[in-house]
Coordinates of C-alpha atoms and ligand atoms in Angstrom, one line a residue:
X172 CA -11.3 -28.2 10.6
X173 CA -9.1 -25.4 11.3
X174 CA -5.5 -26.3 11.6
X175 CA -3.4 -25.8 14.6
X176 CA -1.7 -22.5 14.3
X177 CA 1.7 -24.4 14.4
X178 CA 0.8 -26.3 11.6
X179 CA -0.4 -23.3 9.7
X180 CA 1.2 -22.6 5.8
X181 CA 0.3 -19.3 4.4
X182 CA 1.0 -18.8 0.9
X183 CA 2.0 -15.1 -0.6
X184 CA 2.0 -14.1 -4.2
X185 CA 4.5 -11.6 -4.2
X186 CA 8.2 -11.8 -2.0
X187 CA 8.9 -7.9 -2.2
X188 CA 9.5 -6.1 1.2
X189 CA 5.8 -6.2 1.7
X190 CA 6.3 -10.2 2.0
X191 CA 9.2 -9.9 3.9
X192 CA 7.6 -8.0 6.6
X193 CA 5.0 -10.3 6.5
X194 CA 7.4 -13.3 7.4
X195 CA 9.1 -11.0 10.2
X196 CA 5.5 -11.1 11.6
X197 CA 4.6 -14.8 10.8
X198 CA 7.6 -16.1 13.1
X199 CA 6.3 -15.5 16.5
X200 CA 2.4 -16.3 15.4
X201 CA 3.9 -19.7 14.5
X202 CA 3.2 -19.1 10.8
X203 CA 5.1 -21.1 8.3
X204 CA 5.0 -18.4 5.0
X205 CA 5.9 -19.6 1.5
X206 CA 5.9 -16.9 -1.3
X207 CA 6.2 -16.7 -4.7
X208 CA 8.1 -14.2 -6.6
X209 CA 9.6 -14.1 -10.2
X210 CA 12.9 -12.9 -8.6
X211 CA 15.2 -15.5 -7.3
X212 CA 16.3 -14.5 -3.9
X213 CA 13.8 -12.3 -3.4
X214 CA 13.7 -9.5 -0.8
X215 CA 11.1 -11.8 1.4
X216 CA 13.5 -15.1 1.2
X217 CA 15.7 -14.1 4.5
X218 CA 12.1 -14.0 6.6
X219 CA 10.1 -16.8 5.1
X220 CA 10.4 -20.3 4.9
X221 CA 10.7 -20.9 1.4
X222 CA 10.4 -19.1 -2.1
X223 CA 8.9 -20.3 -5.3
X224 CA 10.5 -19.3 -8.2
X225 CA 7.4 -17.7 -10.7
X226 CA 6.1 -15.2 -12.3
X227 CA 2.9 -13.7 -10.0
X228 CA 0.4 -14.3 -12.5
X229 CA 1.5 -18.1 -13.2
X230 CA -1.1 -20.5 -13.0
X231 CA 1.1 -23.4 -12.1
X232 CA 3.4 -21.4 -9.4
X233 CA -0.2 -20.1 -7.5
X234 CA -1.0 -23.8 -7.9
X235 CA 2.6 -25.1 -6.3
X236 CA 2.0 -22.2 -3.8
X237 CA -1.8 -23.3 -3.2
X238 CA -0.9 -26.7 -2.8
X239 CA 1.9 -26.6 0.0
X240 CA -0.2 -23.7 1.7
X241 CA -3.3 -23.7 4.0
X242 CA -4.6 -20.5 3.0
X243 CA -3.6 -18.1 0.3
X244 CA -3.0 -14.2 0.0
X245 CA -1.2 -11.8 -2.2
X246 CA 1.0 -8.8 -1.2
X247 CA 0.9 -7.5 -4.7
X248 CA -2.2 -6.2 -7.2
X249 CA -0.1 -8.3 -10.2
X250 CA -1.5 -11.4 -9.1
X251 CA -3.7 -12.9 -11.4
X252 CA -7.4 -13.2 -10.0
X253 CA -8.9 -15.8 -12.2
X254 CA -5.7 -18.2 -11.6
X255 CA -6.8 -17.5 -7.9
X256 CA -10.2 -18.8 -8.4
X257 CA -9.4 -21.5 -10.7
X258 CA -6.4 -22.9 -8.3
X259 CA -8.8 -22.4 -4.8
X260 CA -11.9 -24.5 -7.0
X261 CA -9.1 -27.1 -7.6
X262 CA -7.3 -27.3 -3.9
X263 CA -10.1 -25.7 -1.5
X264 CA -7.1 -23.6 -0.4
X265 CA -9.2 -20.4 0.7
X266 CA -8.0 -17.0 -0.9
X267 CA -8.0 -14.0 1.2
X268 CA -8.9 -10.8 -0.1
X269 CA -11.3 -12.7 -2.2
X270 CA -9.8 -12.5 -5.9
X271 CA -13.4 -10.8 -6.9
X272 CA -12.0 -8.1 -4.7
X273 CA -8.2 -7.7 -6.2
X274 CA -10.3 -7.8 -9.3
X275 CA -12.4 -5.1 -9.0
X276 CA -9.4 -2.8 -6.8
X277 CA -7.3 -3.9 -10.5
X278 CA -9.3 -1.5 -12.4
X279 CA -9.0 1.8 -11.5
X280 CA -12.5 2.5 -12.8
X281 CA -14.4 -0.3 -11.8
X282 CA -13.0 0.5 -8.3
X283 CA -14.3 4.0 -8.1
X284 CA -17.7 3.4 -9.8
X285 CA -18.5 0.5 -6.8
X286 CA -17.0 2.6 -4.4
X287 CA -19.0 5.4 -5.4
X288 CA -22.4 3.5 -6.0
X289 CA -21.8 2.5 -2.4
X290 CA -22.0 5.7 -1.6
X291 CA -18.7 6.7 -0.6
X292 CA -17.6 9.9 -1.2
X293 CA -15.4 9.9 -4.5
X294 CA -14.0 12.7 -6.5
X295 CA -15.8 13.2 -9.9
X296 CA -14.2 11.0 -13.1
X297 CA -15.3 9.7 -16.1
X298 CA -14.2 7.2 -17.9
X299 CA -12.2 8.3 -21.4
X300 CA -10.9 5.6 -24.6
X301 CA -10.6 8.9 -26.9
X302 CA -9.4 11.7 -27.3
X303 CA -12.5 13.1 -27.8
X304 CA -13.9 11.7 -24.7
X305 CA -11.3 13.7 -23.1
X306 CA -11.8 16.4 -24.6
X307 CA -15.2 16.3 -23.6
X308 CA -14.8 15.6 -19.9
X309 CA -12.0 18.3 -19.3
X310 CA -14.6 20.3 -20.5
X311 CA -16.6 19.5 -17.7
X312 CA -14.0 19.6 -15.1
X313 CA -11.6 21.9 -16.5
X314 CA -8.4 22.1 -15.7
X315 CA -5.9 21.3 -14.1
X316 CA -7.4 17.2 -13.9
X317 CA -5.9 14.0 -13.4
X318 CA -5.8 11.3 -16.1
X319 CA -5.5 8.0 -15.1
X320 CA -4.9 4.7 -16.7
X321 CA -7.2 1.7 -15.4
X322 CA -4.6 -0.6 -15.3
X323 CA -1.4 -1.2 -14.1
X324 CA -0.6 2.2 -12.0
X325 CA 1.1 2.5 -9.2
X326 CA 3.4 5.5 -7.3
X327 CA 2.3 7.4 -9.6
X328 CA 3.2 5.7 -12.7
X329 CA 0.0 5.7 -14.9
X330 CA -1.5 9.1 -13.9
X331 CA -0.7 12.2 -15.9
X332 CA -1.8 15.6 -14.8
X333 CA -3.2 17.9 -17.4
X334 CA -2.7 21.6 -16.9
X335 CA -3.9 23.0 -20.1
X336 CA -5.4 22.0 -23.6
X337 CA -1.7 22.0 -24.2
X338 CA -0.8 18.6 -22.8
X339 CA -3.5 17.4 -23.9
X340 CA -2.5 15.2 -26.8
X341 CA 0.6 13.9 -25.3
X342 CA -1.4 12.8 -21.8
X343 CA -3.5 10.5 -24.2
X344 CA -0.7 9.2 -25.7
X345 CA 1.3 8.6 -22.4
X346 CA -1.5 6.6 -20.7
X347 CA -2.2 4.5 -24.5
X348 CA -5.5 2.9 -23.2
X349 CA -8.5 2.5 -21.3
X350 CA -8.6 5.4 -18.7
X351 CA -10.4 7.5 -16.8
X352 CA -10.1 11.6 -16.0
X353 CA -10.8 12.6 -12.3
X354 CA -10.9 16.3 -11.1
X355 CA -8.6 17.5 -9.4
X356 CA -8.8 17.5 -5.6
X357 CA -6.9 20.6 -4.1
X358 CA -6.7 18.5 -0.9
X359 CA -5.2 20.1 2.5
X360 CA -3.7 16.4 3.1
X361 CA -3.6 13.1 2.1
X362 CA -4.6 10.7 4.7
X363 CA -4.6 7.3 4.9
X364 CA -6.3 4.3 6.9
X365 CA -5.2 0.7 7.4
X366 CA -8.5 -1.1 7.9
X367 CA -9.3 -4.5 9.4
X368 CA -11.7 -7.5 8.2
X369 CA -11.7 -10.3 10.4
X370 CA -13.6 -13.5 10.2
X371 CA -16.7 -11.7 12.1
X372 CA -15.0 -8.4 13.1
X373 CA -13.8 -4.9 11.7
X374 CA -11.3 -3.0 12.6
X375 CA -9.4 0.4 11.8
X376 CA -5.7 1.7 12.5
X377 CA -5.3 5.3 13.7
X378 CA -5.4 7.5 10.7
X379 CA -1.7 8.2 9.1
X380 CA -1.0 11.0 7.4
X381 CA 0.9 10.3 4.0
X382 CA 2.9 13.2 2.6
X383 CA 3.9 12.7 -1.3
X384 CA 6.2 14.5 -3.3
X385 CA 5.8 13.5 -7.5
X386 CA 3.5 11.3 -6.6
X387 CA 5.3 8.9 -4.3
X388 CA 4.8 8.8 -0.8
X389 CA 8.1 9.8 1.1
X390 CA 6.5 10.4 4.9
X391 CA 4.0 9.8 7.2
X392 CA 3.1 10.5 10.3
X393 CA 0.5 9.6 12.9
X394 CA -1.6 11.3 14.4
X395 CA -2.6 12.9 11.6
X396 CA -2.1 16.8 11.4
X397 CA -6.3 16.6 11.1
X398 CA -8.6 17.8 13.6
X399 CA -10.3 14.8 15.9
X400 CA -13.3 15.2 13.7
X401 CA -11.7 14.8 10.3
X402 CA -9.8 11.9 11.9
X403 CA -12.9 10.3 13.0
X404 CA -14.8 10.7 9.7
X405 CA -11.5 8.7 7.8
X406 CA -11.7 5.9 9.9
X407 CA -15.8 5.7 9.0
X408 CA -15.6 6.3 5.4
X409 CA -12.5 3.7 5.4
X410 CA -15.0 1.1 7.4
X411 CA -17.6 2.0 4.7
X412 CA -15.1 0.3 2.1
X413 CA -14.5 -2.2 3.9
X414 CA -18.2 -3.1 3.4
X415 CA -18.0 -3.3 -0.4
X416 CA -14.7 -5.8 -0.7
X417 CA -15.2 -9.3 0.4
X418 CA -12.2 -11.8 2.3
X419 CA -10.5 -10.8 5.4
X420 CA -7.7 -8.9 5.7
X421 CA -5.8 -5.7 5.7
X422 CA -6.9 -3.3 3.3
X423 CA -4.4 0.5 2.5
X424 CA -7.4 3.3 2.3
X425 CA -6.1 6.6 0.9
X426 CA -8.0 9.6 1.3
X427 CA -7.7 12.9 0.6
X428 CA -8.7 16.0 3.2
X429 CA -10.1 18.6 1.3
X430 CA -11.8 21.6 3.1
X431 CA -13.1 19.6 6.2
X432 CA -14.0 16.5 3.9
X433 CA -13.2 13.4 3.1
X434 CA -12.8 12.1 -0.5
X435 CA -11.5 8.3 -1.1
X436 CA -8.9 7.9 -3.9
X437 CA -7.4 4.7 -3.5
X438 CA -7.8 1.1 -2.1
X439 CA -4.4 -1.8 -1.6
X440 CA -6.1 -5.1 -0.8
X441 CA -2.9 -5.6 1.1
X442 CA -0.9 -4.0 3.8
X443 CA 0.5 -0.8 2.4
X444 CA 3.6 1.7 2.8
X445 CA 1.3 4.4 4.7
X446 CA 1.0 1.2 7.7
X447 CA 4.6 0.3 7.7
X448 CA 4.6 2.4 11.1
X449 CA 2.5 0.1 12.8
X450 CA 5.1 -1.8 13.3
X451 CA 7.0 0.2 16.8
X452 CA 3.6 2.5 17.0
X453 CA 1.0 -0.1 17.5
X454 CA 0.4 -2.7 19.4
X455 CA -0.5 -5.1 16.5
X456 CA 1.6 -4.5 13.6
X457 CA -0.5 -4.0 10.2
X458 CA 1.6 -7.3 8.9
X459 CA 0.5 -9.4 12.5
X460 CA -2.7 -8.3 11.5
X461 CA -2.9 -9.5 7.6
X462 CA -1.8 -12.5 8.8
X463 CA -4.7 -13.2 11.5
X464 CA -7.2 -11.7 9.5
X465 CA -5.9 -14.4 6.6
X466 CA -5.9 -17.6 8.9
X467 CA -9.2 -16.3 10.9
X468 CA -7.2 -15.7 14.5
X469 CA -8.5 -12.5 16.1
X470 CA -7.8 -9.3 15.0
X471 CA -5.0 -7.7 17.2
X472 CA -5.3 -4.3 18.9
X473 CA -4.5 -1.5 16.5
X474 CA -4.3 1.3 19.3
X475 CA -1.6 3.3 18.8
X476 CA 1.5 3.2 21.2
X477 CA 2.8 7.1 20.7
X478 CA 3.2 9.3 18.0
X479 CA 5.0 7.8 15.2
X480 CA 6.7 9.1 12.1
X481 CA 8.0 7.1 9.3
X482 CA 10.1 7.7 6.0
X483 CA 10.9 6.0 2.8
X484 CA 14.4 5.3 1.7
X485 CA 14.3 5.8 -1.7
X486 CA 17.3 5.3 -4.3
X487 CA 18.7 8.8 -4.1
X488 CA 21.1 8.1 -7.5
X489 CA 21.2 8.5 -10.8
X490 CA 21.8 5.0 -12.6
X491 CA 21.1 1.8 -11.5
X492 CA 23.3 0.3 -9.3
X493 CA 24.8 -2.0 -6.5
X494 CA 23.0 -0.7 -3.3
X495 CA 25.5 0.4 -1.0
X496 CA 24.5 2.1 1.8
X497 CA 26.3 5.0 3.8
X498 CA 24.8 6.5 7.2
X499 CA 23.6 3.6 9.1
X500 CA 26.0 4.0 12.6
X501 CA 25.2 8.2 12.1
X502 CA 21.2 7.7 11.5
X503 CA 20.9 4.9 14.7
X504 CA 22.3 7.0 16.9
X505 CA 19.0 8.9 17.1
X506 CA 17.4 7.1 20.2
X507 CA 14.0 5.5 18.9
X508 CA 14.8 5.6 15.1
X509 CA 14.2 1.9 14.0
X510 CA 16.0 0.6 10.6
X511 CA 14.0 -1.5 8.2
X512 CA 16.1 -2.7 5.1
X513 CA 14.3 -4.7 2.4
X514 CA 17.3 -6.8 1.0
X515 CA 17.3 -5.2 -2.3
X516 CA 20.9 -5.9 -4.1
X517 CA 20.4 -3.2 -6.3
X518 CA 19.5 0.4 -6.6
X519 CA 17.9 2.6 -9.1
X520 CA 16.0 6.5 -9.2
X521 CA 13.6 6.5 -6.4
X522 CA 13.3 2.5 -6.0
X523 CA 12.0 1.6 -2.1
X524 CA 15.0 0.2 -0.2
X525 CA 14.0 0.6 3.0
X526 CA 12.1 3.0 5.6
X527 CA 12.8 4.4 9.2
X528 CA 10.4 4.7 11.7
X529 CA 11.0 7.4 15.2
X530 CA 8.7 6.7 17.7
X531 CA 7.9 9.6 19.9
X532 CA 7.3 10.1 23.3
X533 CA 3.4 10.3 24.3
X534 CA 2.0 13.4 23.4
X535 CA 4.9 14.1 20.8
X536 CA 3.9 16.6 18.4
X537 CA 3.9 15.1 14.6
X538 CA 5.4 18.1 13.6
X539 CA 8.4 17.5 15.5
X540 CA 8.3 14.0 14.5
X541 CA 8.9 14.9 11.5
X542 CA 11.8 17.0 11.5
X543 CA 13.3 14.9 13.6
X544 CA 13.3 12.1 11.2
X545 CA 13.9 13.9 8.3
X546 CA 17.2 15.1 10.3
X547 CA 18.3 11.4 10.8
X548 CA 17.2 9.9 7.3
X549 CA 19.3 12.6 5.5
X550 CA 22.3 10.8 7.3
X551 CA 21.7 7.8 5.0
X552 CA 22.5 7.8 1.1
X553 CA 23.3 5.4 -1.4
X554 CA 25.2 8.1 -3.5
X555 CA 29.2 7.7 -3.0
X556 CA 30.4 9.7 0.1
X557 CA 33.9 9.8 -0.6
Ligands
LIG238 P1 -1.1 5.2 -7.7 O1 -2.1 4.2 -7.9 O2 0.0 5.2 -8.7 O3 -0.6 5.3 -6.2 P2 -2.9 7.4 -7.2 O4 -4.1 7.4 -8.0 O5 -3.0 7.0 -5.7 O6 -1.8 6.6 -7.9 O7 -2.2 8.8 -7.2 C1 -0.9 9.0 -6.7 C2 -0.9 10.4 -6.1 O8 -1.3 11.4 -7.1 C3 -1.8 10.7 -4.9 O9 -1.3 10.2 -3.7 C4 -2.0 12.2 -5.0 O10 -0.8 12.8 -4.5 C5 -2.0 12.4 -6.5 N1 -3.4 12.4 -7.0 C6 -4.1 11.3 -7.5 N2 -5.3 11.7 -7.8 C7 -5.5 13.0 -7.6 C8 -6.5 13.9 -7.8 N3 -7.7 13.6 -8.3 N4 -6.3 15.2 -7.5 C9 -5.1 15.6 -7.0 N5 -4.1 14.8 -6.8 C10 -4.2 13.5 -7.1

């Protein structure tokens, strides 16, 4: 039987911001959320309604969590998928994604060979566990090529670009295991979708445009800077994946735009950065949607509002520190800019703090959108103003 809504527990692996904007979006559903998270006081504790205090691949804190909870999801890829399936066998608590699919998104190879034998559109890799496997494959795609590790990557960390036989030796010694090497895309944009499973029904968010600098994604926008057809084709091939993961939920599709096309690069079996705009510019917020898509409610509407820009706030110091930030009564004076602070007590290089989302009038142009935020987030720094 399914449970009253009111008497629904949801269990998270993972209390990060990612968690905590789930628990902003639990409240008024009538969601009870409980994560886990190695840290005490973790960034999700202020929104939830309790934290357990474990590492996310702990058998016996996914058990706890599994235990008190009516259904179970992660927010992060570092949960275990095996403890998953042993602790749902045990407890019948259901798991959504299904743990088959954060195992198969874990490695970055096995991802891209199903995606790929699905049919979706993939740029070419190979996988590489020597040098001279390397050697051999950058002889195929020359350079400059991407080498990635299977494991463990994420903003970035774990890819190494190769621009000549030059850095060749040191990229294989940087990754130090199991990779693979992917040709390079020389995309026109990066795009990404937030798409839907339900119990018996998919969905798609308006395509987002995700602008990176070294690899970390600092803005996006929606609409996309794409034209209608592009747009329309990201939203299919995003659908497509949906088809080869299994569970419900809300699942971060990046893409890349190259020459008219559309080439996948990336799946998050979770709500991701590139959605956190959803929030003011949809109707359903990406984290609203998880949520239903977890318990089996119905999937919210992800129409779009208005044009909607959003940007990271990223540590802008040097050393690790205690997060201070300066700016806040300057940057909210722009009408429309809304503030989203994760909780985080410290700050180091580029670490996510927070983000800030303008919504524009209908019709806005993104272009605009961005400059306009750009203008109010470089109001706010965590470097000493004095
Ligand atoms: P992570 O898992 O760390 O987010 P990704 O594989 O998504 O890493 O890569 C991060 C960024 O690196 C991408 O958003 C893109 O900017 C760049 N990138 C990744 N793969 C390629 C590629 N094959 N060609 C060009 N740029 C790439």
């Amino acid at each position: 039987m399914t449970p009253r809504v009111h008497e629904t527990t949801v269990g998270v692996v993972g209390g990060g911001q990612l968690g905590r904007m789930l628990g902003e979006a639990a409240s008024p559903l009538g969601l009870e959320l409980l994560v886990s998270d190695p840290t005490p006081d973790a960034p999700a504790a202020p929104s939830v309604s309790d934290q357990v205090v474990g590492a996310f691949d702990d058998e016996a804190t996914i058990r706890t969590l599994a235990e008190r909870a009516d259904y179970l999801t992660f927010e992060i890829e570092l949960a275990d998928p095996a403890a998953l399936e042993r602790v749902h066998e045990e407890t019948g608590t259901p798991v959504h994604p299904h743990p088959e699919t954060l195992r198969l998104i874990q490695d970055k190879l096995v991802q891209k060979r199903a995606l790929a034998d699905a049919g979706i559109p993939v740029p070419a890799f190979r996988p590489v566990d020597s040098l001279a496997e390397l050697n051999a494959a950058l002889a195929e795609f020359g350079y400059p090529a991407m080498l990635k590790a299977r494991q463990g990557g994420y903003d970035g960390r774990g890819n190494v670009l190769i621009e000549s036989p030059e850095d060749v030796e040191d990229a294989f010694a940087a990754i130090a295991g199991p990779a693979l090497l992917e040709e390079f895309v020389p995309y026109d944009r990066e795009l990404a979708v937030m798409a839907c499973q339900g119990d018996d029904e998919q969905d798609t968010f308006p395509v987002t445009e995700t602008i990176h600098e070294e690899e970390i994604l600092r803005t996006t926008v929606s609409p996309a800077r794409a034209d209608d057809r592009v747009r329309e084709r990201a939203r299919e091939v995003a659908t497509d994946v949906l088809d080869v993961l299994s569970g419900r939920g809300v699942f971060g599709v990046e893409l890349f735009e190259a020459d008219g096309k559309i080439l996948f690069n990336e799946v998050a079996p979770r709500p991701h950065n590139s959605g956190h705009w959803t929030i003011e510019g949809c109707y359903t917020s990406q984290f609203e949607q998880h949520l239903r898509a977890v318990v089996g409610l119905p999937l919210g509407s992800t129409e779009r509002r208005a044009p909607t820009a959003s940007k990271n706030l990223l540590g802008d110091v040097d050393t690790r520190q205690p997060a201070q930030l300066s700016g806040m009564p300057a940057a909210l004076q722009t009408d429309r800019l809304s503030m989203h602070w994760y909780g985080k007590h410290e700050v180091y290089p580029l670490r996510k703090m927070g983000h800030v989302t303008l919504v524009g009038d209908n019709g806005a142009d993104p272009t605009t959108l961005l400059s306009e935020i750009q203008t109010a987030a470089e109001l706010l720094t965590f470097r000493s103003t004095e």
